[in-house]
Coordinates of C-alpha atoms in Angstrom, one line a residue:
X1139 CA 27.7 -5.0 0.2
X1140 CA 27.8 -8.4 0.4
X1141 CA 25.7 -10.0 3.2
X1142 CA 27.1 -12.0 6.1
X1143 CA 27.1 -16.0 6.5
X1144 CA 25.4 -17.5 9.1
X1145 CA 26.9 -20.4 10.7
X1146 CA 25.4 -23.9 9.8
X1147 CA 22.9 -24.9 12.2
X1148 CA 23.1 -27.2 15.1
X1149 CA 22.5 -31.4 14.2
X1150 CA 19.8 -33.0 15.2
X1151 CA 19.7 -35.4 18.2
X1152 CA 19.0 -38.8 17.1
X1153 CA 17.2 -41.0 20.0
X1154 CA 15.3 -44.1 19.7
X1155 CA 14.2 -43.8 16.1
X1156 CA 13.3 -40.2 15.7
X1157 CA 15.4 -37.1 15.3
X1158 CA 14.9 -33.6 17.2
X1159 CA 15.4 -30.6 15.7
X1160 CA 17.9 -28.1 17.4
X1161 CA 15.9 -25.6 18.9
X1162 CA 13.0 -27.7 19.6
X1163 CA 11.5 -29.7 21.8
X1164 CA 10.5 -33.3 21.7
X1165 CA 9.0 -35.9 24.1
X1166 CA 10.0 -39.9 23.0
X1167 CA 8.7 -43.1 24.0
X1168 CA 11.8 -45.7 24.1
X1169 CA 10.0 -49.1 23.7
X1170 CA 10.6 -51.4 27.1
X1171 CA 8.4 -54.3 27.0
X1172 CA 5.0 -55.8 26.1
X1173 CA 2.9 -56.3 29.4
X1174 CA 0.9 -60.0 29.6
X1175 CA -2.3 -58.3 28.6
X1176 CA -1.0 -56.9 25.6
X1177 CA -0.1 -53.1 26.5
X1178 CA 3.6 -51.6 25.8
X1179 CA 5.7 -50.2 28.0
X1180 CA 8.1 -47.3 27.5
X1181 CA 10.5 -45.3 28.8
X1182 CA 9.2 -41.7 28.8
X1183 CA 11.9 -38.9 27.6
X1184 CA 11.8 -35.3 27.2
X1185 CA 14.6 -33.8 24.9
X1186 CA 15.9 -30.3 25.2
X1187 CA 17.5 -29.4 21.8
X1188 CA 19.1 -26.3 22.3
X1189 CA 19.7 -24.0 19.1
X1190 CA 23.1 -23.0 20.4
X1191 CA 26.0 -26.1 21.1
X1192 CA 26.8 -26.6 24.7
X1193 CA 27.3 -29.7 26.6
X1194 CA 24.7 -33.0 26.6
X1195 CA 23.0 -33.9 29.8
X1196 CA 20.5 -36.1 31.6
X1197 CA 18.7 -36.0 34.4
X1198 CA 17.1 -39.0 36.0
X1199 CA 14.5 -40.1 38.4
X1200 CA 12.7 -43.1 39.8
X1201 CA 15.7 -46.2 39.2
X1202 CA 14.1 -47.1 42.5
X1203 CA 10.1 -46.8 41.4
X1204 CA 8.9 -45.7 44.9
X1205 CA 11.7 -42.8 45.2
X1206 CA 9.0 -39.9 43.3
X1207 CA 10.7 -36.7 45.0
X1208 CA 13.0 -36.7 42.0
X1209 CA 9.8 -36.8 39.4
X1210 CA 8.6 -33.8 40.7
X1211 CA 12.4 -31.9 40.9
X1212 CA 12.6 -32.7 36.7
X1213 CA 8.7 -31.7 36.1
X1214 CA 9.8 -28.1 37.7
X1215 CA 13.2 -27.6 36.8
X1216 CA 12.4 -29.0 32.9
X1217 CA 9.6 -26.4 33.1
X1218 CA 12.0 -23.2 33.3
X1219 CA 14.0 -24.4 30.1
X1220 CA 13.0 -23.3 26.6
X1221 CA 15.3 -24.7 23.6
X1222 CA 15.8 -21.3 22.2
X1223 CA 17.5 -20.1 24.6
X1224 CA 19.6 -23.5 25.9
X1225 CA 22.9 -24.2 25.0
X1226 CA 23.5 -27.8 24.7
X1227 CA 20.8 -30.5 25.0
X1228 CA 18.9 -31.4 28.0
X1229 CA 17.9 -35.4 28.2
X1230 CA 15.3 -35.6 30.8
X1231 CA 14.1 -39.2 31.8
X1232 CA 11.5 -38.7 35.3
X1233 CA 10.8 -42.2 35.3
X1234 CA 13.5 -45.2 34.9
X1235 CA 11.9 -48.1 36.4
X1236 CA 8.7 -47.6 34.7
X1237 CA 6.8 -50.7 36.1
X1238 CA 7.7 -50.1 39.7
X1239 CA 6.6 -46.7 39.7
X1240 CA 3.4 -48.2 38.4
X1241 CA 3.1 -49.8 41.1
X1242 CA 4.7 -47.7 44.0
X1243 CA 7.4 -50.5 44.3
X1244 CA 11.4 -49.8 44.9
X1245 CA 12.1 -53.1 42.6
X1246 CA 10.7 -54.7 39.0
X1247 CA 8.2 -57.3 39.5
X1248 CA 11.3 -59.9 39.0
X1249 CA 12.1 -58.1 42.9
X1250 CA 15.7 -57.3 40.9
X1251 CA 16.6 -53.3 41.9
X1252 CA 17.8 -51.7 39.0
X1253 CA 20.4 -50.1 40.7
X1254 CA 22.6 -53.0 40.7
X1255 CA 21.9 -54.4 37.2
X1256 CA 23.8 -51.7 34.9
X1257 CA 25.3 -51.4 32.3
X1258 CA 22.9 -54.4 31.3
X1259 CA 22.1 -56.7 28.5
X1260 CA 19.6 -56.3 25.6
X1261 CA 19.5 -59.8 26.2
X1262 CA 19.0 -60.6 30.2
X1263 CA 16.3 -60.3 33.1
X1264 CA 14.0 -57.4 32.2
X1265 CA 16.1 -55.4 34.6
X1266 CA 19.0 -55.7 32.9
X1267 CA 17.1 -54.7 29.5
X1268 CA 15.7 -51.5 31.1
X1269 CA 19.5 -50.9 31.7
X1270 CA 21.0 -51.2 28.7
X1271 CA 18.6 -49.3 26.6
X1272 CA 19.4 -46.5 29.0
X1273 CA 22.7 -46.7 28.5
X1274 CA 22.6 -46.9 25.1
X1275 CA 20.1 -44.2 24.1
X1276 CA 20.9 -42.1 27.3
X1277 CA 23.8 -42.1 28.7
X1278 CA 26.2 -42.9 26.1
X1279 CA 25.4 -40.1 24.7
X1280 CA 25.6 -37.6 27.2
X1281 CA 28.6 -36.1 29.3
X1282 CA 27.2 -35.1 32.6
X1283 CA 24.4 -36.8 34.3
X1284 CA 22.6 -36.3 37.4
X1285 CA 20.8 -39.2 38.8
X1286 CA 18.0 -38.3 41.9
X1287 CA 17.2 -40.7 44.4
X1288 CA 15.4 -40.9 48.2
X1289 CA 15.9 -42.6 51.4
X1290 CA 14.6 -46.1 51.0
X1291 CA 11.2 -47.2 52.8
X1292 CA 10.6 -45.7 56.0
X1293 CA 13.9 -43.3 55.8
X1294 CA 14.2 -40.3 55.3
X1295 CA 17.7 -37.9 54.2
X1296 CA 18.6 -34.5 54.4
X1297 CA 19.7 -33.2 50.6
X1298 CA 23.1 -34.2 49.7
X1299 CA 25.1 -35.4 46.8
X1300 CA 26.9 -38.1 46.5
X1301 CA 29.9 -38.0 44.4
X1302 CA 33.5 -38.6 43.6
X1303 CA 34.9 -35.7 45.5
X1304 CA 38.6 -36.7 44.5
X1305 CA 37.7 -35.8 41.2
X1306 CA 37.9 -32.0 40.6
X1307 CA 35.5 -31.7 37.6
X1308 CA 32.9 -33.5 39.6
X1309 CA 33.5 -32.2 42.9
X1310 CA 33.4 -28.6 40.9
X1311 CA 29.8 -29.8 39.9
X1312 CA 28.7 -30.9 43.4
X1313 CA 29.8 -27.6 44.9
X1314 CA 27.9 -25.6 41.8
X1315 CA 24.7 -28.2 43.3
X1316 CA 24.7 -26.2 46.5
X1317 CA 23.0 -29.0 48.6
X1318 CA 23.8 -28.6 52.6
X1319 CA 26.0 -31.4 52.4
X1320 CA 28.7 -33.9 49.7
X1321 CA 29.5 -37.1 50.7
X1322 CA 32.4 -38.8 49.2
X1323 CA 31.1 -42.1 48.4
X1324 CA 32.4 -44.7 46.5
X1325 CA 30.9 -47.0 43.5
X1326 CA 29.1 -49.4 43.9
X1327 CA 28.8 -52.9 41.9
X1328 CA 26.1 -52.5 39.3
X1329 CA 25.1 -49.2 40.3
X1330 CA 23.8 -46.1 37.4
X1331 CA 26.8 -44.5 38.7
X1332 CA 29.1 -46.9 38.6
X1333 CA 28.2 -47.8 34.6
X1334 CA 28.2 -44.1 33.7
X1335 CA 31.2 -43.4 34.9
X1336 CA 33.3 -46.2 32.8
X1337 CA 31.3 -45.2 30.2
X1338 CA 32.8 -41.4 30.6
X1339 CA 30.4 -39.0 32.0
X1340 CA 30.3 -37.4 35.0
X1341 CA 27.9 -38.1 37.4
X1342 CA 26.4 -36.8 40.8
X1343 CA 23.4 -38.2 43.1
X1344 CA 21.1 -36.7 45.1
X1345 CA 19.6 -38.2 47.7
X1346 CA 16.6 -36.4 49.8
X1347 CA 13.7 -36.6 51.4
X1348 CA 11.5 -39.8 51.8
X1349 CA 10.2 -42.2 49.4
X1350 CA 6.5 -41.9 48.3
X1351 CA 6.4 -38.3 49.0
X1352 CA 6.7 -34.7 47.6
X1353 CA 8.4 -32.4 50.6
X1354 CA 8.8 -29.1 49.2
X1355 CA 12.3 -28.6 50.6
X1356 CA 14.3 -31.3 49.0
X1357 CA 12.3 -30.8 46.0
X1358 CA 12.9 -26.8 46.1
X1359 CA 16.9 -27.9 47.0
X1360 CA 16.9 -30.2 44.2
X1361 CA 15.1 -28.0 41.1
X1362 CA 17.4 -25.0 42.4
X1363 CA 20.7 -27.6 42.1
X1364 CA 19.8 -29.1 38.7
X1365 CA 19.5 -25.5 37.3
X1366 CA 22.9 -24.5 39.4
X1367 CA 25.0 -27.3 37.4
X1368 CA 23.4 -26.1 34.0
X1369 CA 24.7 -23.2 34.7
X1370 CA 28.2 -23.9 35.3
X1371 CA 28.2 -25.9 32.7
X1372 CA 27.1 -22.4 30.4
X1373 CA 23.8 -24.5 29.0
X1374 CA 21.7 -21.5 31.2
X1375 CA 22.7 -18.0 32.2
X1376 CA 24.0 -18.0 35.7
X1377 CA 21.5 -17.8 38.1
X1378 CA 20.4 -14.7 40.3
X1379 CA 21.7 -15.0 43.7
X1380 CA 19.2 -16.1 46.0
X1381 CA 18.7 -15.8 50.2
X1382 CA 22.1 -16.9 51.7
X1383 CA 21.9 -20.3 53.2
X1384 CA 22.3 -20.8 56.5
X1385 CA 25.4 -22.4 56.2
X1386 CA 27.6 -23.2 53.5
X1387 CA 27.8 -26.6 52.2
X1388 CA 29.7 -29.1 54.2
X1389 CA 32.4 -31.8 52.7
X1390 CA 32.1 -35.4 54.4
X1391 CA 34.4 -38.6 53.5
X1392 CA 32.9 -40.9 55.5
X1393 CA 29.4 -42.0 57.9
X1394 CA 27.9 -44.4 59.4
X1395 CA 24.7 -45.6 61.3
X1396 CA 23.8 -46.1 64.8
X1397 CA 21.9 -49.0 65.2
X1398 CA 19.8 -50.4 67.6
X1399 CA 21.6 -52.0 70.4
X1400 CA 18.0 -53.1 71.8
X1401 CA 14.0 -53.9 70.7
X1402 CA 11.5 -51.0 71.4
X1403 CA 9.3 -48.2 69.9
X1404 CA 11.6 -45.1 69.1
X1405 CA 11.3 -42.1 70.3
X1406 CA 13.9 -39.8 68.8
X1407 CA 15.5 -36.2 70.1
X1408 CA 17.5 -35.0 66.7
X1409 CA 16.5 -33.8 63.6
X1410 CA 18.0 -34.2 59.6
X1411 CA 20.5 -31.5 59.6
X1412 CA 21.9 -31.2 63.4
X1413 CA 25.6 -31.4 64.6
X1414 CA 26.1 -34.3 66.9
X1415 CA 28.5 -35.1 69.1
X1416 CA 30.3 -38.6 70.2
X1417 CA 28.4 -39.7 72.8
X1418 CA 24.9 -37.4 72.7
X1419 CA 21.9 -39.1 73.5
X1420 CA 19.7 -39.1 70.2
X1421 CA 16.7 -40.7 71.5
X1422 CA 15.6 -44.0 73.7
X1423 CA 13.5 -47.3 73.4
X1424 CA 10.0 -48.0 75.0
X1425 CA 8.4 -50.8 75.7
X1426 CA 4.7 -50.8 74.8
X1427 CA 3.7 -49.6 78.1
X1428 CA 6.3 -46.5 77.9
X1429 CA 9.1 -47.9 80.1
X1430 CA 12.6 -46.9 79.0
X1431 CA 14.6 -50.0 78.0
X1432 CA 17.6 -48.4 76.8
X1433 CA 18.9 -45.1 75.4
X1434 CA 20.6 -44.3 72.0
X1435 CA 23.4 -42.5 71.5
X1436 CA 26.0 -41.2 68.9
X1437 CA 28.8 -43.4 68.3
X1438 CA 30.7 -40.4 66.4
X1439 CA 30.5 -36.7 65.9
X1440 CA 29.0 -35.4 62.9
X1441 CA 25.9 -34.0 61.1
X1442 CA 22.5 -36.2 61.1
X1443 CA 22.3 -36.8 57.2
X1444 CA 19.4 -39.5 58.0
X1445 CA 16.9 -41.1 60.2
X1446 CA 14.6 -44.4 60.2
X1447 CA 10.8 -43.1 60.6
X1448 CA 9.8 -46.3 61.5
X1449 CA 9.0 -46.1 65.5
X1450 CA 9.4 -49.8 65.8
X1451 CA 12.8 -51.1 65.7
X1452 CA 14.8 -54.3 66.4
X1453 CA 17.9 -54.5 67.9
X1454 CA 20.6 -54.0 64.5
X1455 CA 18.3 -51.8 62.7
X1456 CA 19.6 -48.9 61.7
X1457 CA 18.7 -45.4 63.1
X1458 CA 20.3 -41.9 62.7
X1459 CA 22.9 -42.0 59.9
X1460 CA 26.0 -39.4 60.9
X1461 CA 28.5 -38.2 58.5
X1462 CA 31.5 -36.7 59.7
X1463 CA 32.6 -33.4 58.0
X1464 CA 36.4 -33.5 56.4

């Protein structure tokens, strides 16, 4: 009796200028830059080479080099993966802007965000290098990406995606995410998003928490979302079904924020998460001494998606950021 054929096995990955084995492993250093004193930089990535085919996707943190939630959301969710058992391959990048994160700092040293220089040059500003090689070696190559971001200095947001929600592959993703809320939003100019998505892939963004900070929630949303769209995509077994959330998600296509129609010290009364309603008072303005100089209130209905947690505001600065469900 003749014995069976096994099917030939999986490629190997090729990224940067090493190969990884399918079924295996591999952490690679993608050569940045050389600092002043002499030292390399690199762009650190793990790669997940599963042993059985399946879709390729990345996960990315820190374009902004002070937003570290999403560092500790890969570290986790990376950590529950084992290339025997994936299907597909996993590119995992934690860190993008290497040198801000260095230094806790949103921008590069140039002050250019990174987040407006793609699909970059191998030729331009150092931004614009850090972009194209991850296009090149990263995204190019994949099909699906998820790209994690916070609030900016002194926000902070409640977890959401951010996606095309006309499209019904990616809106199908966002709703496999399972974050509280998805907010249609639209491209912008020079955005990760906006270069991956003329480049083919699919993309969604999460946005939670605060920068410089772990907060175990949008960390625990995030790590738990990540692993929900591997599954969908059949790179993972479907997941056991957790506790019920206390509400399903919630569809928005549009928000805004209410500013400051005065100068003060903030005291708000709402929280990341509530329903608000046109009109509601969401907090007041103080003058040093505690008099109230003026109230704030909700321009729209909606849910509070994010808040300023800096207590001293000017009049135009934005404070509680609504989004209206559809």
């Amino acid at each position: 009796m003749s014995t069976p054929r096994r099917g030939r096995p999986r490629e190997s990955f090729a990224i940067g200028n090493v190969r990884v084995r399918a079924g295996s492993t591999k952490e690679v250093e993608l050569p940045i830059t050389r600092l002043v004193t002499g030292g390399d930089v690199s762009l650190p990535v793990r790669v997940i080479h599963g042993r059985e085919p399946g879709p390729t996707v990345w996960v990315n943190a820190a374009v902004h080099g002070d937003e570290v939630l999403g560092v500790e959301v890969i570290r986790r969710a990376v950590a529950t993966l084992s290339a025997k058992e994936l299907r597909g391959t996993l590119v995992a990048v934690p860190v993008v802007n290497v040198l801000g994160f260095m230094t806790g700092d949103r921008y590069l040293p140039d002050r250019r965000d990174l987040n407006r220089s793609f699909p970059g040059s191998a030729r331009g500003s150092l931004a614009s290098r850090i972009a194209h090689l991850f296009m090149t070696e990263v995204v190019r190559k994949c099909e699906v990406g998820i790209d994690l971001h916070t609030a900016s200095d002194r926000r902070a947001n409640l977890p959401q995606i951010r996606a095309d929600l006309d499209d019904p592959r990616t809106r199908e993703l966002a709703e496999a995410f399972g974050a509280p809320l998805m907010l249609h939003a639209k491209l912008r100019d020079g955005s990760l998003r906006q270069a991956a998505r003329e480049a083919g892939a699919t993309v969604l963004l999460y946005e939670a928490g605060e920068a410089l900070r772990f907060d175990e929630h949008p960390i625990a949303v995030g790590v738990e979302g990540v692993r929900r769209v591997l599954a969908a995509l059949g790179m993972i077994d479907p997941l056991p079904p957790g506790p019920a959330p206390e509400r399903a998600p919630v569809a928005a296509r549009s928000s805004g924020w209410v500013r400051a129609r005065g100068t003060g010290i903030l005291h708000l009364e709402v929280g990341l998460g509530e329903q608000v309603e046109a009109g509601q008072r969401l907090g007041g303005l103080s003058d040093t001494f505690g008099r109230r100089v003026r109230l704030v209130h909700a321009d729209r209905a909606g849910i509070v998606i994010g808040l300023t947690t800096a207590p001293i505001v000017n009049a135009g600065d934005a404070l509680v950021h609504v989004a209206t469900p559809d």
